[in-house]
Short mmCIF file of C-alpha atoms in Angstrom, two decimals:
data_model
loop_
_atom_site.label_atom_id
_atom_site.label_comp_id
_atom_site.label_asym_id
_atom_site.label_seq_id
_atom_site.Cartn_x
_atom_site.Cartn_y
_atom_site.Cartn_z
CA UNK T 915 17.20 25.13 -17.99
CA UNK T 916 13.58 25.64 -16.98
CA UNK T 917 12.62 27.32 -13.79
CA UNK T 918 10.99 24.94 -11.31
CA UNK T 919 10.38 27.05 -8.23
CA UNK T 920 9.90 30.78 -8.39
CA UNK T 921 9.50 33.15 -5.44
CA UNK T 922 8.51 36.71 -6.36
CA UNK T 923 8.68 39.68 -4.01
CA UNK T 924 7.63 37.57 -1.03
CA UNK T 925 6.62 39.36 2.19
CA UNK T 926 5.96 37.49 5.40
CA UNK T 927 4.91 38.99 8.72
CA UNK T 928 4.85 37.62 12.24
CA UNK T 929 2.19 39.85 13.71
CA UNK T 930 3.45 43.32 12.88
CA UNK T 931 7.05 42.24 12.49
CA UNK T 932 8.27 41.94 8.93
CA UNK T 933 10.27 38.71 8.63
CA UNK T 934 10.73 38.67 4.87
CA UNK T 935 10.78 42.08 3.22
CA UNK T 936 10.03 41.18 -0.38
CA UNK T 937 12.48 38.58 -1.58
CA UNK T 938 12.71 36.90 -4.98
CA UNK T 939 14.56 33.76 -5.96
CA UNK T 940 14.38 30.87 -8.39
CA UNK T 941 15.39 27.23 -8.42
CA UNK T 942 15.88 25.60 -11.81
CA UNK T 943 15.14 22.02 -12.72
CA UNK T 944 18.00 19.83 -11.41
CA UNK T 945 19.71 22.63 -9.52
CA UNK T 946 21.06 22.89 -5.98
CA UNK T 947 20.42 26.39 -4.67
CA UNK T 948 21.55 27.44 -1.23
CA UNK T 949 20.30 30.25 0.97
CA UNK T 950 22.90 31.45 3.46
CA UNK T 951 22.39 33.72 6.39
CA UNK T 952 22.78 34.21 10.11
CA UNK T 953 20.31 33.17 12.79
CA UNK T 954 17.09 35.13 12.42
CA UNK T 955 17.76 36.24 8.86
CA UNK T 956 14.53 34.58 7.73
CA UNK T 957 15.85 31.39 6.14
CA UNK T 958 13.44 29.01 7.86
CA UNK T 959 10.63 31.51 7.37
CA UNK T 960 11.24 31.32 3.63
CA UNK T 961 10.98 27.53 3.58
CA UNK T 962 7.94 27.49 5.86
CA UNK T 963 6.21 29.99 3.59
CA UNK T 964 6.93 27.88 0.51
CA UNK T 965 5.43 24.86 2.30
CA UNK T 966 2.28 26.75 3.18
CA UNK T 967 2.92 26.74 6.94
CA UNK T 968 2.98 30.54 7.09
CA UNK T 969 0.47 32.99 5.63
CA UNK T 970 1.78 35.10 2.79
CA UNK T 971 1.29 38.87 3.08
CA UNK T 972 2.18 39.66 -0.52
CA UNK T 973 4.20 38.27 -3.38
CA UNK T 974 3.98 34.96 -5.18
CA UNK T 975 5.26 31.43 -4.91
CA UNK T 976 5.06 29.37 -8.08
CA UNK T 977 5.98 25.83 -8.99
CA UNK T 978 6.17 25.43 -12.77
CA UNK T 979 4.10 28.58 -13.19
CA UNK T 980 1.37 27.19 -10.97
CA UNK T 981 0.65 29.55 -8.11
CA UNK T 982 0.90 27.98 -4.66
CA UNK T 983 -0.05 31.00 -2.53
CA UNK T 984 -3.41 29.68 -1.43
CA UNK T 985 -2.61 25.98 -1.47
CA UNK T 986 -2.89 24.53 2.03
CA UNK T 987 0.21 23.06 3.66
CA UNK T 988 -1.00 19.46 3.50
CA UNK T 989 -1.58 19.78 -0.26
CA UNK T 990 1.82 21.25 -1.07
CA UNK T 991 3.55 17.89 -0.82
CA UNK T 992 1.25 16.51 -3.53
CA UNK T 993 2.47 19.27 -5.84
CA UNK T 994 5.98 17.84 -5.61
CA UNK T 995 7.57 19.94 -2.86
CA UNK T 996 8.98 18.12 0.15
CA UNK T 997 10.21 20.02 3.19
CA UNK T 998 12.72 18.55 5.65
CA UNK T 999 12.30 20.88 8.62
CA UNK T 1000 14.94 22.38 10.86
CA UNK T 1001 15.81 20.17 13.84
CA UNK T 1002 14.79 16.98 11.94
CA UNK T 1003 11.31 16.87 13.52
CA UNK T 1004 11.10 13.11 13.22
CA UNK T 1005 8.09 11.61 15.02
CA UNK T 1006 9.93 10.34 18.10
CA UNK T 1007 7.43 7.82 19.42
CA UNK T 1008 6.85 6.29 15.98
CA UNK T 1009 9.16 3.70 14.48
CA UNK T 1010 11.61 4.50 11.71
CA UNK T 1011 9.44 2.63 9.25
CA UNK T 1012 6.26 4.43 10.34
CA UNK T 1013 8.07 7.74 9.86
CA UNK T 1014 9.00 6.70 6.33
CA UNK T 1015 5.48 5.50 5.59
CA UNK T 1016 4.13 8.88 6.61
CA UNK T 1017 6.47 10.49 4.12
CA UNK T 1018 4.42 8.70 1.46
CA UNK T 1019 1.13 9.32 3.27
CA UNK T 1020 -0.64 10.90 0.28
CA UNK T 1021 -0.27 7.72 -1.77
CA UNK T 1022 -0.50 5.24 1.10
CA UNK T 1023 -3.04 3.13 -0.80
CA UNK T 1024 -0.45 2.35 -3.45
CA UNK T 1025 1.48 -0.12 -1.30
CA UNK T 1026 3.73 -1.30 -4.09
CA UNK T 1027 5.10 2.12 -4.99
CA UNK T 1028 5.51 2.99 -1.28
CA UNK T 1029 7.64 -0.14 -0.83
CA UNK T 1030 9.69 0.83 -3.89
CA UNK T 1031 10.34 4.30 -2.50
CA UNK T 1032 11.28 2.77 0.82
CA UNK T 1033 13.82 0.51 -0.87
CA UNK T 1034 15.34 3.53 -2.62
CA UNK T 1035 15.60 5.34 0.72
CA UNK T 1036 17.18 2.27 2.33
CA UNK T 1037 19.75 2.17 -0.49
CA UNK T 1038 20.62 5.79 0.20
CA UNK T 1039 20.62 5.35 3.99
CA UNK T 1040 21.39 1.68 4.79
CA UNK T 1041 21.45 2.41 8.53
CA UNK T 1042 17.70 3.14 8.42
CA UNK T 1043 16.99 -0.37 7.16
CA UNK T 1044 18.69 -1.99 10.13
CA UNK T 1045 16.81 0.33 12.47
CA UNK T 1046 13.44 0.21 10.78
CA UNK T 1047 11.57 -1.12 13.83
CA UNK T 1048 13.29 1.17 16.32
CA UNK T 1049 11.56 4.27 17.69
CA UNK T 1050 12.78 7.35 15.83
CA UNK T 1051 13.41 9.18 19.12
CA UNK T 1052 16.09 6.65 20.06
CA UNK T 1053 18.21 7.37 16.98
CA UNK T 1054 21.35 9.52 17.12
CA UNK T 1055 21.23 13.04 15.73
CA UNK T 1056 22.85 12.01 12.46
CA UNK T 1057 20.50 9.07 12.03
CA UNK T 1058 17.52 11.32 12.73
CA UNK T 1059 18.72 13.68 10.00
CA UNK T 1060 18.97 10.75 7.62
CA UNK T 1061 15.49 9.64 8.60
CA UNK T 1062 14.11 13.15 8.11
CA UNK T 1063 15.67 13.32 4.65
CA UNK T 1064 14.56 9.79 3.79
CA UNK T 1065 11.05 10.64 4.93
CA UNK T 1066 11.15 13.73 2.73
CA UNK T 1067 12.14 11.62 -0.27
CA UNK T 1068 9.29 9.15 0.28
CA UNK T 1069 6.88 11.52 -1.43
CA UNK T 1070 9.02 11.35 -4.61
CA UNK T 1071 9.35 15.14 -4.73
CA UNK T 1072 10.56 17.26 -7.60
CA UNK T 1073 12.19 19.65 -5.19
CA UNK T 1074 13.49 19.03 -1.69
CA UNK T 1075 13.64 21.89 0.82
CA UNK T 1076 16.38 21.21 3.35
CA UNK T 1077 16.55 23.34 6.48
CA UNK T 1078 19.93 23.21 8.23
CA UNK T 1079 20.69 19.54 7.61
CA UNK T 1080 24.13 19.86 9.21
CA UNK T 1081 22.88 21.44 12.45
CA UNK T 1082 24.53 19.88 15.50
CA UNK T 1083 26.25 17.09 13.61
CA UNK T 1084 29.89 15.95 13.90
CA UNK T 1085 32.13 16.98 10.96
CA UNK T 1086 32.35 13.46 9.60
CA UNK T 1087 28.56 13.17 9.51
CA UNK T 1088 28.24 16.60 7.94
CA UNK T 1089 30.47 15.45 5.10
CA UNK T 1090 28.38 12.33 4.66
CA UNK T 1091 25.08 14.26 4.65
CA UNK T 1092 26.35 16.68 2.02
CA UNK T 1093 27.61 13.78 -0.08
CA UNK T 1094 24.10 12.30 0.04
CA UNK T 1095 22.50 15.63 -0.86
CA UNK T 1096 24.60 15.59 -4.00
CA UNK T 1097 23.53 12.00 -4.73
CA UNK T 1098 19.88 12.96 -4.33
CA UNK T 1099 20.43 15.83 -6.73
CA UNK T 1100 22.10 13.44 -9.22
CA UNK T 1101 18.81 11.56 -9.32
CA UNK T 1102 17.21 14.67 -10.79
CA UNK T 1103 15.68 16.18 -7.67
CA UNK T 1104 16.16 19.93 -7.30
CA UNK T 1105 17.29 21.15 -3.91
CA UNK T 1106 16.77 24.37 -2.00
CA UNK T 1107 19.28 24.20 0.83
CA UNK T 1108 19.20 26.55 3.81
CA UNK T 1109 22.45 26.43 5.74
CA UNK T 1110 24.61 28.17 8.29
CA UNK T 1111 27.57 26.06 7.25
CA UNK T 1112 28.26 28.29 4.25
CA UNK T 1113 31.50 26.66 3.20
CA UNK T 1114 29.89 23.23 2.89
CA UNK T 1115 26.76 24.56 1.27
CA UNK T 1116 28.66 26.51 -1.38
CA UNK T 1117 30.82 23.47 -2.12
CA UNK T 1118 27.84 21.51 -3.44
CA UNK T 1119 25.48 24.27 -4.62
CA UNK T 1120 25.21 25.63 -8.13
CA UNK T 1121 23.93 29.01 -7.06
CA UNK T 1122 23.38 30.82 -3.81
CA UNK T 1123 21.59 33.71 -2.12
CA UNK T 1124 22.60 35.54 1.02
CA UNK T 1125 19.71 36.52 3.25
CA UNK T 1126 20.21 39.36 5.74
CA UNK T 1127 17.39 40.45 8.08
CA UNK T 1128 14.67 39.65 5.59
CA UNK T 1129 16.38 40.91 2.43
CA UNK T 1130 18.52 39.20 -0.15
CA UNK T 1131 21.79 41.11 -0.10
CA UNK T 1132 23.95 39.07 -2.47
CA UNK T 1133 23.20 36.39 -5.04
CA UNK T 1134 25.08 34.59 -7.75
CA UNK T 1135 26.89 31.43 -8.76
CA UNK T 1136 28.30 29.44 -5.86
CA UNK T 1137 31.83 29.92 -7.14
CA UNK T 1138 31.32 33.71 -7.29
CA UNK T 1139 29.91 33.78 -3.77
CA UNK T 1140 32.88 31.83 -2.48
CA UNK T 1141 35.25 34.49 -3.74
CA UNK T 1142 33.02 37.42 -2.76
CA UNK T 1143 34.79 39.41 -0.08
CA UNK T 1144 31.65 40.19 1.91
CA UNK T 1145 30.58 36.55 1.93
CA UNK T 1146 34.06 35.52 2.99
CA UNK T 1147 34.11 37.93 5.88
CA UNK T 1148 30.63 37.28 7.17
CA UNK T 1149 30.05 33.61 6.47
CA UNK T 1150 33.29 31.85 5.62
CA UNK T 1151 35.37 32.99 8.59
CA UNK T 1152 37.36 35.40 6.42
CA UNK T 1153 39.70 38.26 7.24
CA UNK T 1154 37.84 39.77 10.17
CA UNK T 1155 37.51 36.42 11.83
CA UNK T 1156 41.17 35.60 11.36
CA UNK T 1157 42.28 38.92 12.75
CA UNK T 1158 40.25 38.39 15.87
CA UNK T 1159 41.72 34.94 16.34
CA UNK T 1160 45.25 36.19 16.11
CA UNK T 1161 44.92 38.36 19.20
CA UNK X 1092 -10.93 -18.03 45.27
CA UNK X 1093 -14.42 -18.24 43.81
CA UNK X 1094 -15.21 -14.75 45.01
CA UNK X 1095 -11.91 -13.52 43.65
CA UNK X 1096 -12.54 -14.91 40.18
CA UNK X 1097 -16.11 -13.64 40.11
CA UNK X 1098 -14.97 -10.19 41.14
CA UNK X 1099 -12.20 -10.29 38.55
CA UNK X 1100 -14.81 -11.03 35.91
CA UNK X 1101 -17.05 -8.24 37.17
CA UNK X 1102 -14.06 -5.95 37.29
CA UNK X 1103 -13.08 -6.70 33.71
CA UNK X 1104 -16.67 -6.08 32.62
CA UNK X 1105 -16.92 -2.61 34.12
CA UNK X 1106 -13.26 -2.09 33.24
CA UNK X 1107 -14.13 -2.57 29.59
CA UNK X 1108 -16.77 0.18 29.95
CA UNK X 1109 -14.13 2.48 31.39
CA UNK X 1110 -11.67 1.50 28.67
CA UNK X 1111 -14.14 2.25 25.86
CA UNK X 1112 -14.96 5.64 27.37
CA UNK X 1113 -11.32 6.39 28.21
CA UNK X 1114 -10.33 6.02 24.55
CA UNK X 1115 -12.43 9.04 23.67
CA UNK X 1116 -10.70 11.20 26.28
CA UNK X 1117 -7.30 9.96 25.26
CA UNK X 1118 -7.68 10.35 21.50
CA UNK X 1119 -9.06 13.86 21.79
CA UNK X 1120 -6.43 14.89 24.31
CA UNK X 1121 -3.67 13.36 22.20
CA UNK X 1122 -4.46 15.38 19.10
CA UNK X 1123 -6.18 18.49 20.50
CA UNK X 1124 -4.57 18.75 23.96
CA UNK X 1125 -8.15 19.27 25.12
CA UNK X 1126 -9.86 17.39 27.94
CA UNK X 1127 -13.29 16.86 26.51
CA UNK X 1128 -15.36 17.06 29.68
CA UNK X 1129 -18.50 16.59 27.61
CA UNK X 1130 -17.40 13.07 26.78
CA UNK X 1131 -18.98 11.47 29.86
CA UNK X 1132 -22.31 13.05 29.00
CA UNK X 1133 -22.06 11.85 25.42
CA UNK X 1134 -21.72 8.39 26.92
CA UNK X 1135 -24.87 9.01 28.98
CA UNK X 1136 -26.67 10.30 25.90
CA UNK X 1137 -25.72 7.05 24.16
CA UNK X 1138 -27.19 5.10 27.02
CA UNK X 1139 -30.48 7.00 26.74
CA UNK X 1140 -30.54 6.72 22.97
CA UNK X 1141 -30.17 2.94 23.30
CA UNK X 1142 -32.87 2.93 25.94
CA UNK X 1143 -35.37 4.71 23.69
CA UNK X 1144 -34.53 2.51 20.73
CA UNK X 1145 -35.06 -0.64 22.75
CA UNK X 1146 -38.28 0.62 24.33
CA UNK X 1147 -39.68 1.53 20.92
CA UNK X 1148 -38.39 -1.60 19.27
CA UNK X 1149 -39.23 -3.84 22.19
CA UNK X 1150 -41.96 -5.82 20.45
CA UNK X 1151 -40.04 -5.98 17.21
CA UNK X 1152 -36.90 -7.19 18.95
CA UNK X 1153 -38.65 -9.98 20.84
CA UNK X 1154 -40.66 -11.15 17.85
CA UNK X 1155 -38.25 -10.69 14.95
CA UNK X 1156 -34.56 -9.95 15.37
CA UNK X 1157 -33.95 -11.62 18.71
CA UNK X 1158 -32.00 -10.33 21.67
CA UNK X 1159 -28.64 -10.34 19.93
CA UNK X 1160 -30.01 -8.47 16.94
CA UNK X 1161 -31.69 -5.87 19.13
CA UNK X 1162 -28.55 -5.37 21.17
CA UNK X 1163 -26.32 -4.95 18.13
CA UNK X 1164 -28.81 -2.61 16.45
CA UNK X 1165 -29.12 -0.45 19.58
CA UNK X 1166 -25.35 -0.21 19.96
CA UNK X 1167 -24.79 0.53 16.30
CA UNK X 1168 -27.42 3.26 16.13
CA UNK X 1169 -26.23 4.76 19.43
CA UNK X 1170 -22.66 4.69 18.14
CA UNK X 1171 -23.60 6.49 14.93
CA UNK X 1172 -25.84 8.99 16.71
CA UNK X 1173 -23.28 9.85 19.37
CA UNK X 1174 -20.50 9.99 16.76
CA UNK X 1175 -22.50 12.63 14.90
CA UNK X 1176 -23.15 14.46 18.17
CA UNK X 1177 -19.40 14.46 18.82
CA UNK X 1178 -18.69 16.07 15.46
CA UNK X 1179 -21.42 18.68 15.94
CA UNK X 1180 -20.10 19.60 19.39
CA UNK X 1181 -16.58 20.02 18.03
CA UNK X 1182 -17.86 22.32 15.27
CA UNK X 1183 -20.06 24.44 17.52
CA UNK X 1184 -18.35 24.52 20.88
CA UNK X 1185 -14.62 23.97 20.30
CA UNK X 1186 -13.57 24.90 16.79
CA UNK X 1187 -14.48 28.61 16.99
CA UNK X 1188 -12.27 29.11 20.05
CA UNK X 1189 -9.15 26.99 19.37
CA UNK X 1190 -7.27 30.11 18.38
CA UNK X 1191 -7.83 31.74 21.79
CA UNK X 1192 -5.89 29.06 23.63
CA UNK X 1193 -6.48 25.77 25.36
CA UNK X 1194 -8.21 26.83 28.55
CA UNK X 1195 -11.30 28.42 26.93
CA UNK X 1196 -11.97 25.15 25.09
CA UNK X 1197 -11.85 23.24 28.38
CA UNK X 1198 -14.34 25.68 29.92
CA UNK X 1199 -16.50 25.30 26.83
CA UNK X 1200 -16.33 21.51 27.26
CA UNK X 1201 -17.58 21.87 30.83
CA UNK X 1202 -20.41 24.01 29.51
CA UNK X 1203 -21.34 21.39 26.93
CA UNK X 1204 -21.27 18.78 29.69
CA UNK X 1205 -23.81 20.70 31.77
CA UNK X 1206 -25.88 21.40 28.68
CA UNK X 1207 -26.05 17.74 27.67
CA UNK X 1208 -26.86 16.60 31.20
CA UNK X 1209 -29.79 19.00 31.30
CA UNK X 1210 -30.96 18.11 27.82
CA UNK X 1211 -31.12 14.48 28.90
CA UNK X 1212 -33.09 15.49 31.99
CA UNK X 1213 -35.53 17.56 29.93
CA UNK X 1214 -36.12 14.82 27.35
CA UNK X 1215 -36.15 11.73 29.57
CA UNK X 1216 -36.98 13.19 32.93
CA UNK X 1217 -35.06 13.43 36.20
CA UNK X 1218 -36.07 10.00 37.44
CA UNK X 1219 -34.22 6.74 36.86
CA UNK X 1220 -35.15 4.91 33.69
CA UNK X 1221 -34.85 1.16 33.27
CA UNK X 1222 -33.95 -0.82 30.17
CA UNK X 1223 -36.85 -3.22 29.45
CA UNK X 1224 -36.17 -6.70 30.84
CA UNK X 1225 -37.41 -8.36 27.68
CA UNK X 1226 -34.56 -7.02 25.54
CA UNK X 1227 -31.70 -8.01 27.82
CA UNK X 1228 -30.37 -11.57 27.83
CA UNK X 1229 -30.86 -12.99 31.31
CA UNK X 1230 -29.30 -16.39 30.91
CA UNK X 1231 -26.84 -17.23 33.67
CA UNK X 1232 -24.71 -20.27 34.20
CA UNK X 1233 -21.87 -21.66 36.25
CA UNK X 1234 -18.38 -22.40 35.05
CA UNK X 1235 -16.36 -24.25 37.71
CA UNK X 1236 -18.52 -22.79 40.46
CA UNK X 1237 -18.26 -19.24 39.15
CA UNK X 1238 -21.48 -17.44 38.33
CA UNK X 1239 -21.40 -15.93 34.89
CA UNK X 1240 -24.14 -14.21 32.93
CA UNK X 1241 -24.48 -14.48 29.20
CA UNK X 1242 -24.69 -10.70 28.99
CA UNK X 1243 -21.36 -10.39 30.72
CA UNK X 1244 -19.72 -12.69 28.21
CA UNK X 1245 -21.28 -10.84 25.28
CA UNK X 1246 -20.20 -7.47 26.66
CA UNK X 1247 -16.65 -8.69 27.27
CA UNK X 1248 -16.31 -10.18 23.81
CA UNK X 1249 -17.79 -7.12 22.09
CA UNK X 1250 -15.61 -4.69 24.01
CA UNK X 1251 -12.47 -6.66 23.38
CA UNK X 1252 -13.27 -6.85 19.68
CA UNK X 1253 -13.81 -3.06 19.60
CA UNK X 1254 -10.61 -2.44 21.57
CA UNK X 1255 -8.67 -4.78 19.27
CA UNK X 1256 -9.99 -3.09 16.13
CA UNK X 1257 -9.16 0.35 17.46
CA UNK X 1258 -5.73 -0.81 18.60
CA UNK X 1259 -5.10 -2.13 15.12
CA UNK X 1260 -6.19 1.08 13.42
CA UNK X 1261 -4.17 3.36 15.68
CA UNK X 1262 -1.02 1.29 16.11
CA UNK X 1263 -0.72 -0.70 12.91
CA UNK X 1264 -2.05 1.32 9.99
CA UNK X 1265 -0.50 4.32 8.28
CA UNK X 1266 -3.66 6.30 9.00
CA UNK X 1267 -3.17 5.47 12.70
CA UNK X 1268 0.45 6.59 12.44
CA UNK X 1269 -0.87 9.84 10.93
CA UNK X 1270 -3.09 10.33 13.99
CA UNK X 1271 -0.17 9.73 16.34
CA UNK X 1272 2.05 12.01 14.25
CA UNK X 1273 -0.56 14.79 14.35
CA UNK X 1274 -0.63 14.44 18.14
CA UNK X 1275 3.14 14.91 18.28
CA UNK X 1276 3.69 17.73 15.81
CA UNK X 1277 0.94 19.21 13.69
CA UNK X 1278 3.13 21.31 11.39
CA UNK X 1279 5.40 18.46 10.46
CA UNK X 1280 2.37 16.21 10.01
CA UNK X 1281 1.03 18.74 7.51
CA UNK X 1282 4.36 18.58 5.64
CA UNK X 1283 3.68 14.85 5.20
CA UNK X 1284 0.38 15.70 3.49
CA UNK X 1285 -1.75 14.83 6.52
CA UNK X 1286 -4.94 16.89 6.64
CA UNK X 1287 -5.52 17.73 10.30
CA UNK X 1288 -9.21 18.36 9.61
CA UNK X 1289 -9.66 14.72 8.64
CA UNK X 1290 -7.88 13.59 11.78
CA UNK X 1291 -10.00 15.86 14.01
CA UNK X 1292 -13.18 14.65 12.30
CA UNK X 1293 -12.15 11.06 12.88
CA UNK X 1294 -11.29 11.36 16.57
CA UNK X 1295 -14.39 13.40 17.39
CA UNK X 1296 -16.56 10.85 15.62
CA UNK X 1297 -14.90 7.66 16.80
CA UNK X 1298 -14.26 8.58 20.45
CA UNK X 1299 -17.90 9.49 21.16
CA UNK X 1300 -19.10 6.51 19.07
CA UNK X 1301 -17.20 4.15 21.36
CA UNK X 1302 -18.54 6.05 24.38
CA UNK X 1303 -22.10 5.75 23.07
CA UNK X 1304 -21.65 2.01 22.59
CA UNK X 1305 -20.40 1.73 26.15
CA UNK X 1306 -23.51 3.67 27.20
CA UNK X 1307 -25.79 1.00 25.77
CA UNK X 1308 -23.67 -1.72 27.38
CA UNK X 1309 -23.92 -0.07 30.77
CA UNK X 1310 -27.67 0.35 30.34
CA UNK X 1311 -28.07 -3.33 29.60
CA UNK X 1312 -25.70 -4.44 32.34
CA UNK X 1313 -27.16 -2.41 35.21
CA UNK X 1314 -30.51 -1.82 33.48
CA UNK X 1315 -30.97 1.36 35.47
CA UNK X 1316 -29.78 4.67 34.03
CA UNK X 1317 -29.92 8.25 35.25
CA UNK X 1318 -29.20 11.59 33.65
CA UNK X 1319 -26.26 12.19 35.99
CA UNK X 1320 -24.50 8.93 35.11
CA UNK X 1321 -22.21 10.67 32.62
CA UNK X 1322 -20.39 12.57 35.33
CA UNK X 1323 -19.56 9.51 37.40
CA UNK X 1324 -18.48 7.30 34.50
CA UNK X 1325 -16.75 10.15 32.79
CA UNK X 1326 -14.66 10.93 35.84
CA UNK X 1327 -13.70 7.29 36.31
CA UNK X 1328 -12.84 6.83 32.65
CA UNK X 1329 -10.81 10.03 32.86
CA UNK X 1330 -8.98 8.53 35.84
CA UNK X 1331 -8.34 5.44 33.72
CA UNK X 1332 -6.90 7.69 31.00
CA UNK X 1333 -4.50 9.29 33.49
CA UNK X 1334 -3.62 5.89 34.92
CA UNK X 1335 -2.67 4.52 31.50
CA UNK X 1336 -0.99 7.71 30.32
CA UNK X 1337 -3.09 10.39 28.67
CA UNK X 1338 -2.84 10.49 24.91
CA UNK X 1339 -1.67 6.88 24.83
CA UNK X 1340 -4.22 4.52 23.24
CA UNK X 1341 -3.02 1.17 24.64
CA UNK X 1342 -2.62 3.01 27.96
CA UNK X 1343 -6.28 4.04 28.00
CA UNK X 1344 -7.34 0.44 27.41
CA UNK X 1345 -5.06 -0.92 30.11
CA UNK X 1346 -5.98 1.87 32.54
CA UNK X 1347 -9.69 1.19 32.08
CA UNK X 1348 -9.43 -2.54 32.66
CA UNK X 1349 -7.13 -2.13 35.67
CA UNK X 1350 -9.39 0.46 37.23
CA UNK X 1351 -12.44 -1.77 36.87
CA UNK X 1352 -10.62 -4.65 38.53
CA UNK X 1353 -9.33 -2.45 41.39
CA UNK X 1354 -12.78 -1.10 41.98
CA UNK X 1355 -14.41 -4.53 42.14
CA UNK X 1356 -11.71 -6.17 44.23
CA UNK X 1357 -11.73 -3.19 46.58
CA UNK X 1358 -15.46 -3.38 47.06
CA UNK X 1359 -15.37 -7.17 47.51
CA UNK X 1360 -12.56 -7.33 50.06
CA UNK X 1361 -12.73 -3.98 51.82
CA UNK X 1362 -16.06 -2.25 51.47
CA UNK X 1363 -18.49 -1.43 48.70
CA UNK X 1364 -19.11 1.91 50.36
CA UNK X 1365 -15.55 2.91 49.49
CA UNK X 1366 -15.45 1.75 45.88
CA UNK X 1367 -15.27 5.26 44.49
CA UNK X 1368 -12.61 6.09 47.05
CA UNK X 1369 -10.32 3.39 45.61
CA UNK X 1370 -10.71 4.82 42.17
CA UNK X 1371 -9.82 8.36 43.14
CA UNK X 1372 -7.10 7.19 45.50
CA UNK X 1373 -5.49 5.62 42.45
CA UNK X 1374 -5.87 8.89 40.57
CA UNK X 1375 -4.12 10.78 43.38
CA UNK X 1376 -1.35 8.19 43.70
CA UNK X 1377 -0.68 8.17 39.96
CA UNK X 1378 -0.58 11.95 39.86
CA UNK X 1379 1.92 12.03 42.72
CA UNK X 1380 4.21 9.15 41.79
CA UNK X 1381 3.88 8.66 38.05
CA UNK X 1382 2.12 11.62 36.49
CA UNK X 1383 2.82 10.45 32.95
CA UNK X 1384 0.85 7.25 33.64
CA UNK X 1385 1.72 3.57 33.25
CA UNK X 1386 2.44 3.57 29.51
CA UNK X 1387 3.06 7.29 29.07
CA UNK X 1388 6.74 6.71 28.45
CA UNK X 1389 8.41 9.81 27.13
CA UNK X 1390 11.05 9.26 24.50
CA UNK X 1391 13.66 11.96 24.68
CA UNK X 1392 14.06 13.81 21.43
CA UNK X 1393 17.68 14.23 20.49
CA UNK X 1394 18.80 17.24 18.57
#
C-alpha cells in the first residue's frame, strides 16, 4: 500500500510549552489509523497542525510526498484533507444545508457536483435530509456529529481527520457513528481517528498509535494494541481499573 | 392620520439611511468583533465626495445625463471611493494591531474617526456646504392628501433595492453563508476552505460603500452637509445596529428602519427638540431589557 499522509518528527509549541515533542506517523491509502491518548496528550494538536491551524516548529507533514508545512489552513482542504473538529463545531445559526454547502465551499461554483456530494451525504445520514432547513444549533449532539462528518465529506477528501467523534454521545449512537466511519472507509477514504474511546477505535482501526504527553509511546497493528498489556491497563480499563472497582 | 402617514414616510426615508449605515457596523462587528467607529465618518466622506462630484459635474448633469443619471453616478462613484477608503483604513489602522487584542483596534477606530473628520474639515472647510439645487429632483406631489417628494420615492426604492441585494447575498448565497460562518468560528471556517482575508476585504469594502451611498442620499435629501455629520449619523446607525442585534444583518436593516420611524413619530407628536432623546432612550432601553437586540436570537450550541 502507498503512504498517503506522512508526519515526520513533528514539533509543536504553544508559546514555550512543547505540545508535540517530535512525533512521526503514517496513514496509508485506504487505511483507518487511530491515535489514542488521554486528555492533553496532544491528539487534537496533531490534527490541528496537519490542517494548518497551528504553526509548525520543526518536522514535516506530507500528503503524497507533497509538503504541506507552509500551506495555509484554508488551502489544506483543497489538497484532499478534511478535518472534522473536536466538539462538532457546526455553524449553529446556519441551516443544516448551509453547513453542508460550506463543506464544499471551494468548489461552490460547480453546483451539480455539490448536489451530488450532498446526495451521497444524505444517503449516509438520512436524518440530515429531513432536517436540512433546520438550524444546526437545534440538532441533538448525535445529529450534530453526523452533520460535522457529512460536512467534512462534502469536500470529497482523500483523508478524513476525525477528532473525538464519540465525545458525549450515548452508546447506541457511538456504535452507529463507528459503523458509519467504517462505511466511509469502505468508499476508499482514509481515516485518521483521534479517540478516547480506545476500545471502539481499535475495533475498527487497522493500525494505532498511543500518544502520551507529546510523544508516541506505543504503535502497531490494532489487534496487537488490543492485546498489549500497557494499552489494556491505561486505555481499555484493564487490570488496574478492575482491581480498583473491586474494592 | 395624514400627519401620521407623512411622518411614517419621512421616518422610513431616514430609517433607510440608518439601515444602510448600520449594515457596515454590523458586518464588521460580526466578523471582526470590532466596532468600527470610523464608519460614521466614512459616511460623511461619502457625502462630501458626492457633493464635489455634483458641483463639478453640475453643468454636465443638467445638460446631458439628467438628474437621475447624475444621482446614480454620484452614488456609484462615492460607493467605490468610500469602499476603497474602507479597505485602506483596515490595512493601515486595524490589521497591524489585531494580534494585540480587540480594545486597541477600537481605540484606533476612534482615532481614524477623528482623523477623517478633520480631513473633511481641512479639505471642504468648517462651514456647512449645500448640494446644488439644480442636481436634486424637486418634484413633489400629493397621493391621497399626503405630500410626497420624488426624491423621497427614489431614495426609498434605491435603499430597498440595496438592502434586498445585500440580504440576498448574505442570507441566500454560499458566499454569504461563508461570511456568517467566519463570524461564528474562524478556525472551523478555515477548515471549510474559506479564506478569511477575502471575507475581511469584502466586508470592509461593502460596508463603507453602502455608507458612502447613504452619504450622497443624505446630502441630496437635506441638501446641507457638515463635517461633523458623521458622528451624529454614525451614533444613530450604531444604535440601530444594537436595536436589531449587532452582527445580525436583517437586524441592522430592521433596526435602522424602526429607529427612523420612532424618531419621526416622536418629533411629530411630542417635540422635535427631543428627537435625539428618543433615539438614545431606545438605545438605553434595549441595552437594559434586551441587550442582544430584536433579532439577536442566540441559538444554544449543544455538545
